[in-house]
Amino acid sequence: MQVGAFAQVENAARLANRLNRDNLDAYYFLYKQGLYKVRFGNFPTRELAAREAEVLKAMGVIGPYYIVRPEEYAIAKRPYGDEPLFRDEIVRTARDFIGVPYQWGGSSAEQGFDCSGLAMAIYRLNGLNLPRTSDQQYGAGTSVSRGDLAKGDLVFFDTRGRGRISHVGIYAGQGQFIHAPRTGKTVRTSSLSDIYYKNRYIGARTYL
């Protein structure tokens, strides 16, 4: 389900958070330069999606909506067996977020960013139902060694020194990954060889 058309990222984040309070797994994304939209839900049929949307519309939670068809996702468009092409599409989607002040945990920058929300949004925009939290994402994937990393894999870090995962990024190839670093920062590309991330690297997971 796709709703909204916001010029201000804070407004898109606010709607996504409101929908998430109703357990609708919402996320926002940069639709076109300077315009943000929100998607939510994973409905088995178009009829169920429309029914839920009409209820939310009647409650005043959402306005006009668009039901995204399964065939519109990149995973449905790829030629059979063309995994590299699909991986490129995941990275292309991630690059579209670079420079965006990605806000997940709250309705303002002061309330924080969530790197795992960014990863979830990128995967779901391409048709893969990735879990929301970094712990769940780590548990859902298949382990891949650092030397075998491929575009679109997720890389995980312990940035808090507590012995558990606290950060995740999308591997973009050539030792680079795309992520939402922390409050006050925009989505950006960083290097796995950067001493900060090198010392905090936990592992990687693939989902293809």
PDB file of C-alpha atoms in Angstrom:
ATOM      1  CA  MET A   1       0.000   0.000   0.000  1.00  0.00           C
ATOM      2  CA  GLN A   2       1.385   3.392  -0.937  1.00  0.00           C
ATOM      3  CA  VAL A   3       0.124   6.666   0.493  1.00  0.00           C
ATOM      4  CA  GLY A   4       1.090  10.296   0.851  1.00  0.00           C
ATOM      5  CA  ALA A   5       3.223  12.734  -1.088  1.00  0.00           C
ATOM      6  CA  PHE A   6       5.313  14.827   1.275  1.00  0.00           C
ATOM      7  CA  ALA A   7       7.791  17.595   0.556  1.00  0.00           C
ATOM      8  CA  GLN A   8       9.028  17.442   4.166  1.00  0.00           C
ATOM      9  CA  VAL A   9      10.690  14.221   5.286  1.00  0.00           C
ATOM     10  CA  GLU A  10       9.443  14.818   8.846  1.00  0.00           C
ATOM     11  CA  ASN A  11       5.834  14.515   7.662  1.00  0.00           C
ATOM     12  CA  ALA A  12       6.529  11.217   5.904  1.00  0.00           C
ATOM     13  CA  ALA A  13       8.279   9.901   9.027  1.00  0.00           C
ATOM     14  CA  ARG A  14       5.370  11.020  11.181  1.00  0.00           C
ATOM     15  CA  LEU A  15       2.835   9.079   9.096  1.00  0.00           C
ATOM     16  CA  ALA A  16       5.069   5.995   8.975  1.00  0.00           C
ATOM     17  CA  ASN A  17       5.434   6.051  12.746  1.00  0.00           C
ATOM     18  CA  ARG A  18       1.698   6.445  13.236  1.00  0.00           C
ATOM     19  CA  LEU A  19       1.037   3.416  11.033  1.00  0.00           C
ATOM     20  CA  ASN A  20       3.725   1.439  12.846  1.00  0.00           C
ATOM     21  CA  ARG A  21       1.949   2.024  16.124  1.00  0.00           C
ATOM     22  CA  ASP A  22      -0.854  -0.020  14.557  1.00  0.00           C
ATOM     23  CA  ASN A  23       1.656  -2.769  13.628  1.00  0.00           C
ATOM     24  CA  LEU A  24       1.424  -2.036   9.907  1.00  0.00           C
ATOM     25  CA  ASP A  25       5.193  -2.166   9.215  1.00  0.00           C
ATOM     26  CA  ALA A  26       5.280   1.182   7.455  1.00  0.00           C
ATOM     27  CA  TYR A  27       8.332   2.847   5.949  1.00  0.00           C
ATOM     28  CA  TYR A  28       8.924   5.958   3.888  1.00  0.00           C
ATOM     29  CA  PHE A  29      11.157   6.514   0.901  1.00  0.00           C
ATOM     30  CA  LEU A  30      12.313   9.156  -1.548  1.00  0.00           C
ATOM     31  CA  TYR A  31       9.910   8.769  -4.466  1.00  0.00           C
ATOM     32  CA  LYS A  32      11.286  11.558  -6.621  1.00  0.00           C
ATOM     33  CA  GLN A  33      13.733  14.325  -5.830  1.00  0.00           C
ATOM     34  CA  GLY A  34      12.178  16.285  -2.993  1.00  0.00           C
ATOM     35  CA  LEU A  35       9.077  14.085  -2.656  1.00  0.00           C
ATOM     36  CA  TYR A  36       8.563  11.356  -0.048  1.00  0.00           C
ATOM     37  CA  LYS A  37       5.952   8.618   0.044  1.00  0.00           C
ATOM     38  CA  VAL A  38       4.966   5.964   2.571  1.00  0.00           C
ATOM     39  CA  ARG A  39       4.329   2.255   2.086  1.00  0.00           C
ATOM     40  CA  PHE A  40       2.924  -0.190   4.582  1.00  0.00           C
ATOM     41  CA  GLY A  41       1.485  -3.662   4.960  1.00  0.00           C
ATOM     42  CA  ASN A  42       2.090  -6.977   3.268  1.00  0.00           C
ATOM     43  CA  PHE A  43      -1.321  -8.216   2.221  1.00  0.00           C
ATOM     44  CA  PRO A  44      -1.984 -11.623   0.610  1.00  0.00           C
ATOM     45  CA  THR A  45      -4.654 -10.228  -1.727  1.00  0.00           C
ATOM     46  CA  ARG A  46      -5.561  -6.935  -3.337  1.00  0.00           C
ATOM     47  CA  GLU A  47      -9.011  -7.141  -1.752  1.00  0.00           C
ATOM     48  CA  LEU A  48      -7.610  -7.322   1.789  1.00  0.00           C
ATOM     49  CA  ALA A  49      -5.285  -4.416   1.068  1.00  0.00           C
ATOM     50  CA  ALA A  50      -8.158  -2.288  -0.227  1.00  0.00           C
ATOM     51  CA  ARG A  51     -10.313  -3.181   2.775  1.00  0.00           C
ATOM     52  CA  GLU A  52      -7.615  -2.124   5.248  1.00  0.00           C
ATOM     53  CA  ALA A  53      -6.958   1.069   3.301  1.00  0.00           C
ATOM     54  CA  GLU A  54     -10.628   2.042   3.319  1.00  0.00           C
ATOM     55  CA  VAL A  55     -10.808   1.542   7.091  1.00  0.00           C
ATOM     56  CA  LEU A  56      -7.757   3.759   7.630  1.00  0.00           C
ATOM     57  CA  LYS A  57      -9.102   6.326   5.198  1.00  0.00           C
ATOM     58  CA  ALA A  58     -12.447   6.446   7.018  1.00  0.00           C
ATOM     59  CA  MET A  59     -10.564   7.012  10.276  1.00  0.00           C
ATOM     60  CA  GLY A  60      -8.673   9.906   8.735  1.00  0.00           C
ATOM     61  CA  VAL A  61      -5.291   8.194   9.080  1.00  0.00           C
ATOM     62  CA  ILE A  62      -4.570   8.172   5.339  1.00  0.00           C
ATOM     63  CA  GLY A  63      -5.894   9.960   2.295  1.00  0.00           C
ATOM     64  CA  PRO A  64      -5.757   8.693  -1.289  1.00  0.00           C
ATOM     65  CA  TYR A  65      -3.875   5.432  -1.620  1.00  0.00           C
ATOM     66  CA  TYR A  66      -2.339   3.205  -4.261  1.00  0.00           C
ATOM     67  CA  ILE A  67      -2.169  -0.585  -4.050  1.00  0.00           C
ATOM     68  CA  VAL A  68       1.244  -1.708  -5.263  1.00  0.00           C
ATOM     69  CA  ARG A  69       0.990  -4.774  -7.488  1.00  0.00           C
ATOM     70  CA  PRO A  70       3.451  -7.641  -6.858  1.00  0.00           C
ATOM     71  CA  GLU A  71       4.683  -7.479 -10.452  1.00  0.00           C
ATOM     72  CA  GLU A  72       5.874  -3.899  -9.901  1.00  0.00           C
ATOM     73  CA  TYR A  73       8.659  -4.996  -7.570  1.00  0.00           C
ATOM     74  CA  ALA A  74      12.167  -5.582  -8.898  1.00  0.00           C
ATOM     75  CA  ILE A  75      12.198  -9.198  -7.709  1.00  0.00           C
ATOM     76  CA  ALA A  76       9.239  -9.938  -9.994  1.00  0.00           C
ATOM     77  CA  LYS A  77      10.752  -8.121 -12.973  1.00  0.00           C
ATOM     78  CA  ARG A  78      14.144  -9.816 -13.000  1.00  0.00           C
ATOM     79  CA  PRO A  79      14.745 -12.527 -15.611  1.00  0.00           C
ATOM     80  CA  TYR A  80      14.741 -15.972 -14.041  1.00  0.00           C
ATOM     81  CA  GLY A  81      18.093 -16.657 -12.413  1.00  0.00           C
ATOM     82  CA  ASP A  82      19.457 -13.132 -12.928  1.00  0.00           C
ATOM     83  CA  GLU A  83      20.595 -12.581  -9.351  1.00  0.00           C
ATOM     84  CA  PRO A  84      23.358 -10.028 -10.171  1.00  0.00           C
ATOM     85  CA  LEU A  85      20.820  -7.745 -11.849  1.00  0.00           C
ATOM     86  CA  PHE A  86      18.587  -7.877  -8.792  1.00  0.00           C
ATOM     87  CA  ARG A  87      21.522  -7.151  -6.494  1.00  0.00           C
ATOM     88  CA  ASP A  88      22.363  -4.112  -8.609  1.00  0.00           C
ATOM     89  CA  GLU A  89      18.783  -2.914  -8.191  1.00  0.00           C
ATOM     90  CA  ILE A  90      19.025  -3.165  -4.398  1.00  0.00           C
ATOM     91  CA  VAL A  91      22.171  -1.026  -4.442  1.00  0.00           C
ATOM     92  CA  ARG A  92      20.591   1.448  -6.856  1.00  0.00           C
ATOM     93  CA  THR A  93      17.653   1.827  -4.480  1.00  0.00           C
ATOM     94  CA  ALA A  94      20.039   2.327  -1.551  1.00  0.00           C
ATOM     95  CA  ARG A  95      21.944   5.012  -3.451  1.00  0.00           C
ATOM     96  CA  ASP A  96      18.689   6.921  -3.942  1.00  0.00           C
ATOM     97  CA  PHE A  97      18.635   7.435  -0.154  1.00  0.00           C
ATOM     98  CA  ILE A  98      22.125   8.979   0.029  1.00  0.00           C
ATOM     99  CA  GLY A  99      21.880  12.458   1.490  1.00  0.00           C
ATOM    100  CA  VAL A 100      18.414  11.833   2.906  1.00  0.00           C
ATOM    101  CA  PRO A 101      18.036  12.499   6.659  1.00  0.00           C
ATOM    102  CA  TYR A 102      16.581   9.068   7.336  1.00  0.00           C
ATOM    103  CA  GLN A 103      14.385   9.149  10.433  1.00  0.00           C
ATOM    104  CA  TRP A 104      12.863   5.943  11.711  1.00  0.00           C
ATOM    105  CA  GLY A 105      12.554   5.897  15.467  1.00  0.00           C
ATOM    106  CA  GLY A 106      10.574   9.109  15.765  1.00  0.00           C
ATOM    107  CA  SER A 107       8.969  12.010  13.989  1.00  0.00           C
ATOM    108  CA  SER A 108      11.961  14.327  14.256  1.00  0.00           C
ATOM    109  CA  ALA A 109      15.718  14.117  13.920  1.00  0.00           C
ATOM    110  CA  GLU A 110      16.079  14.563  17.681  1.00  0.00           C
ATOM    111  CA  GLN A 111      14.249  11.282  18.214  1.00  0.00           C
ATOM    112  CA  GLY A 112      16.774   9.308  16.236  1.00  0.00           C
ATOM    113  CA  PHE A 113      17.571   7.360  13.133  1.00  0.00           C
ATOM    114  CA  ASP A 114      17.309   3.623  12.641  1.00  0.00           C
ATOM    115  CA  CYS A 115      19.717   1.953  10.233  1.00  0.00           C
ATOM    116  CA  SER A 116      17.692  -1.261  10.236  1.00  0.00           C
ATOM    117  CA  GLY A 117      14.592   0.658   9.147  1.00  0.00           C
ATOM    118  CA  LEU A 118      16.549   1.908   6.151  1.00  0.00           C
ATOM    119  CA  ALA A 119      17.663  -1.627   5.248  1.00  0.00           C
ATOM    120  CA  MET A 120      14.104  -2.893   5.611  1.00  0.00           C
ATOM    121  CA  ALA A 121      12.749  -0.131   3.374  1.00  0.00           C
ATOM    122  CA  ILE A 122      15.305  -0.798   0.637  1.00  0.00           C
ATOM    123  CA  TYR A 123      14.576  -4.521   0.574  1.00  0.00           C
ATOM    124  CA  ARG A 124      10.814  -4.108   0.710  1.00  0.00           C
ATOM    125  CA  LEU A 125      10.876  -1.560  -2.101  1.00  0.00           C
ATOM    126  CA  ASN A 126      12.367  -4.366  -4.191  1.00  0.00           C
ATOM    127  CA  GLY A 127       9.879  -7.006  -3.065  1.00  0.00           C
ATOM    128  CA  LEU A 128      11.740  -8.834  -0.280  1.00  0.00           C
ATOM    129  CA  ASN A 129      10.059  -8.915   3.122  1.00  0.00           C
ATOM    130  CA  LEU A 130      13.028  -8.141   5.366  1.00  0.00           C
ATOM    131  CA  PRO A 131      12.344  -7.948   9.146  1.00  0.00           C
ATOM    132  CA  ARG A 132      12.449  -4.570  10.889  1.00  0.00           C
ATOM    133  CA  THR A 133      15.195  -4.794  13.549  1.00  0.00           C
ATOM    134  CA  SER A 134      18.886  -5.477  12.990  1.00  0.00           C
ATOM    135  CA  ASP A 135      18.790  -8.531  15.293  1.00  0.00           C
ATOM    136  CA  GLN A 136      15.915 -10.017  13.300  1.00  0.00           C
ATOM    137  CA  GLN A 137      17.663  -9.217  10.026  1.00  0.00           C
ATOM    138  CA  TYR A 138      20.836 -10.929  11.201  1.00  0.00           C
ATOM    139  CA  GLY A 139      18.887 -14.006  12.231  1.00  0.00           C
ATOM    140  CA  ALA A 140      16.890 -14.201   9.011  1.00  0.00           C
ATOM    141  CA  GLY A 141      19.763 -14.257   6.554  1.00  0.00           C
ATOM    142  CA  THR A 142      22.400 -16.804   5.549  1.00  0.00           C
ATOM    143  CA  SER A 143      25.928 -16.175   6.809  1.00  0.00           C
ATOM    144  CA  VAL A 144      28.430 -14.979   4.217  1.00  0.00           C
ATOM    145  CA  SER A 145      32.150 -14.419   4.763  1.00  0.00           C
ATOM    146  CA  ARG A 146      33.642 -10.991   4.275  1.00  0.00           C
ATOM    147  CA  GLY A 147      35.613 -12.226   1.299  1.00  0.00           C
ATOM    148  CA  ASP A 148      32.454 -13.476  -0.410  1.00  0.00           C
ATOM    149  CA  LEU A 149      30.342 -10.348   0.042  1.00  0.00           C
ATOM    150  CA  ALA A 150      28.131  -9.445  -2.917  1.00  0.00           C
ATOM    151  CA  LYS A 151      26.125  -6.327  -3.672  1.00  0.00           C
ATOM    152  CA  GLY A 152      22.942  -6.144  -1.640  1.00  0.00           C
ATOM    153  CA  ASP A 153      24.174  -8.258   1.279  1.00  0.00           C
ATOM    154  CA  LEU A 154      23.766  -6.714   4.722  1.00  0.00           C
ATOM    155  CA  VAL A 155      26.811  -6.009   6.907  1.00  0.00           C
ATOM    156  CA  PHE A 156      26.452  -5.833  10.697  1.00  0.00           C
ATOM    157  CA  PHE A 157      28.410  -4.050  13.416  1.00  0.00           C
ATOM    158  CA  ASP A 158      28.677  -3.721  17.185  1.00  0.00           C
ATOM    159  CA  THR A 159      29.054   0.058  17.457  1.00  0.00           C
ATOM    160  CA  ARG A 160      28.229   0.205  21.169  1.00  0.00           C
ATOM    161  CA  GLY A 161      30.794  -2.280  22.435  1.00  0.00           C
ATOM    162  CA  ARG A 162      28.174  -4.456  24.095  1.00  0.00           C
ATOM    163  CA  GLY A 163      28.840  -7.664  22.207  1.00  0.00           C
ATOM    164  CA  ARG A 164      25.687  -7.513  20.109  1.00  0.00           C
ATOM    165  CA  ILE A 165      24.523  -6.048  16.836  1.00  0.00           C
ATOM    166  CA  SER A 166      23.686  -2.362  16.914  1.00  0.00           C
ATOM    167  CA  HIS A 167      24.223  -1.211  13.320  1.00  0.00           C
ATOM    168  CA  VAL A 168      23.592  -2.483   9.793  1.00  0.00           C
ATOM    169  CA  GLY A 169      24.368  -1.328   6.269  1.00  0.00           C
ATOM    170  CA  ILE A 170      23.816  -2.451   2.668  1.00  0.00           C
ATOM    171  CA  TYR A 171      26.947  -3.677   0.904  1.00  0.00           C
ATOM    172  CA  ALA A 172      27.456  -1.742  -2.333  1.00  0.00           C
ATOM    173  CA  GLY A 173      30.546  -3.472  -3.725  1.00  0.00           C
ATOM    174  CA  GLN A 174      34.270  -2.608  -3.686  1.00  0.00           C
ATOM    175  CA  GLY A 175      34.401  -2.580   0.100  1.00  0.00           C
ATOM    176  CA  GLN A 176      31.728   0.109   0.440  1.00  0.00           C
ATOM    177  CA  PHE A 177      28.393   0.046   2.262  1.00  0.00           C
ATOM    178  CA  ILE A 178      25.422   2.412   2.481  1.00  0.00           C
ATOM    179  CA  HIS A 179      23.870   3.192   5.857  1.00  0.00           C
ATOM    180  CA  ALA A 180      22.191   5.719   8.145  1.00  0.00           C
ATOM    181  CA  PRO A 181      24.992   6.412  10.649  1.00  0.00           C
ATOM    182  CA  ARG A 182      23.375   8.103  13.648  1.00  0.00           C
ATOM    183  CA  THR A 183      21.273  11.024  14.808  1.00  0.00           C
ATOM    184  CA  GLY A 184      22.181  14.233  13.015  1.00  0.00           C
ATOM    185  CA  LYS A 185      23.689  12.444   9.999  1.00  0.00           C
ATOM    186  CA  THR A 186      22.300  11.680   6.568  1.00  0.00           C
ATOM    187  CA  VAL A 187      22.384   8.369   4.707  1.00  0.00           C
ATOM    188  CA  ARG A 188      25.852   7.921   3.249  1.00  0.00           C
ATOM    189  CA  THR A 189      28.494   5.547   1.894  1.00  0.00           C
ATOM    190  CA  SER A 190      31.307   4.331   4.156  1.00  0.00           C
ATOM    191  CA  SER A 191      34.185   1.893   3.776  1.00  0.00           C
ATOM    192  CA  LEU A 192      34.510  -1.456   5.525  1.00  0.00           C
ATOM    193  CA  SER A 193      38.244  -0.749   5.766  1.00  0.00           C
ATOM    194  CA  ASP A 194      37.604   2.392   7.828  1.00  0.00           C
ATOM    195  CA  ILE A 195      39.241   1.628  11.176  1.00  0.00           C
ATOM    196  CA  TYR A 196      36.058   2.460  13.089  1.00  0.00           C
ATOM    197  CA  TYR A 197      33.901  -0.041  11.170  1.00  0.00           C
ATOM    198  CA  LYS A 198      36.693  -2.572  10.696  1.00  0.00           C
ATOM    199  CA  ASN A 199      37.087  -2.923  14.465  1.00  0.00           C
ATOM    200  CA  ARG A 200      33.340  -3.235  15.025  1.00  0.00           C
ATOM    201  CA  TYR A 201      32.446  -5.597  12.198  1.00  0.00           C
ATOM    202  CA  ILE A 202      30.356  -8.590  13.342  1.00  0.00           C
ATOM    203  CA  GLY A 203      29.454 -10.364  10.110  1.00  0.00           C
ATOM    204  CA  ALA A 204      27.270 -10.341   7.026  1.00  0.00           C
ATOM    205  CA  ARG A 205      24.093 -11.972   5.806  1.00  0.00           C
ATOM    206  CA  THR A 206      22.701 -12.676   2.367  1.00  0.00           C
ATOM    207  CA  TYR A 207      19.012 -13.103   1.526  1.00  0.00           C
ATOM    208  CA  LEU A 208      19.207 -14.307  -2.086  1.00  0.00           C
TER     209      LEU A 208
END
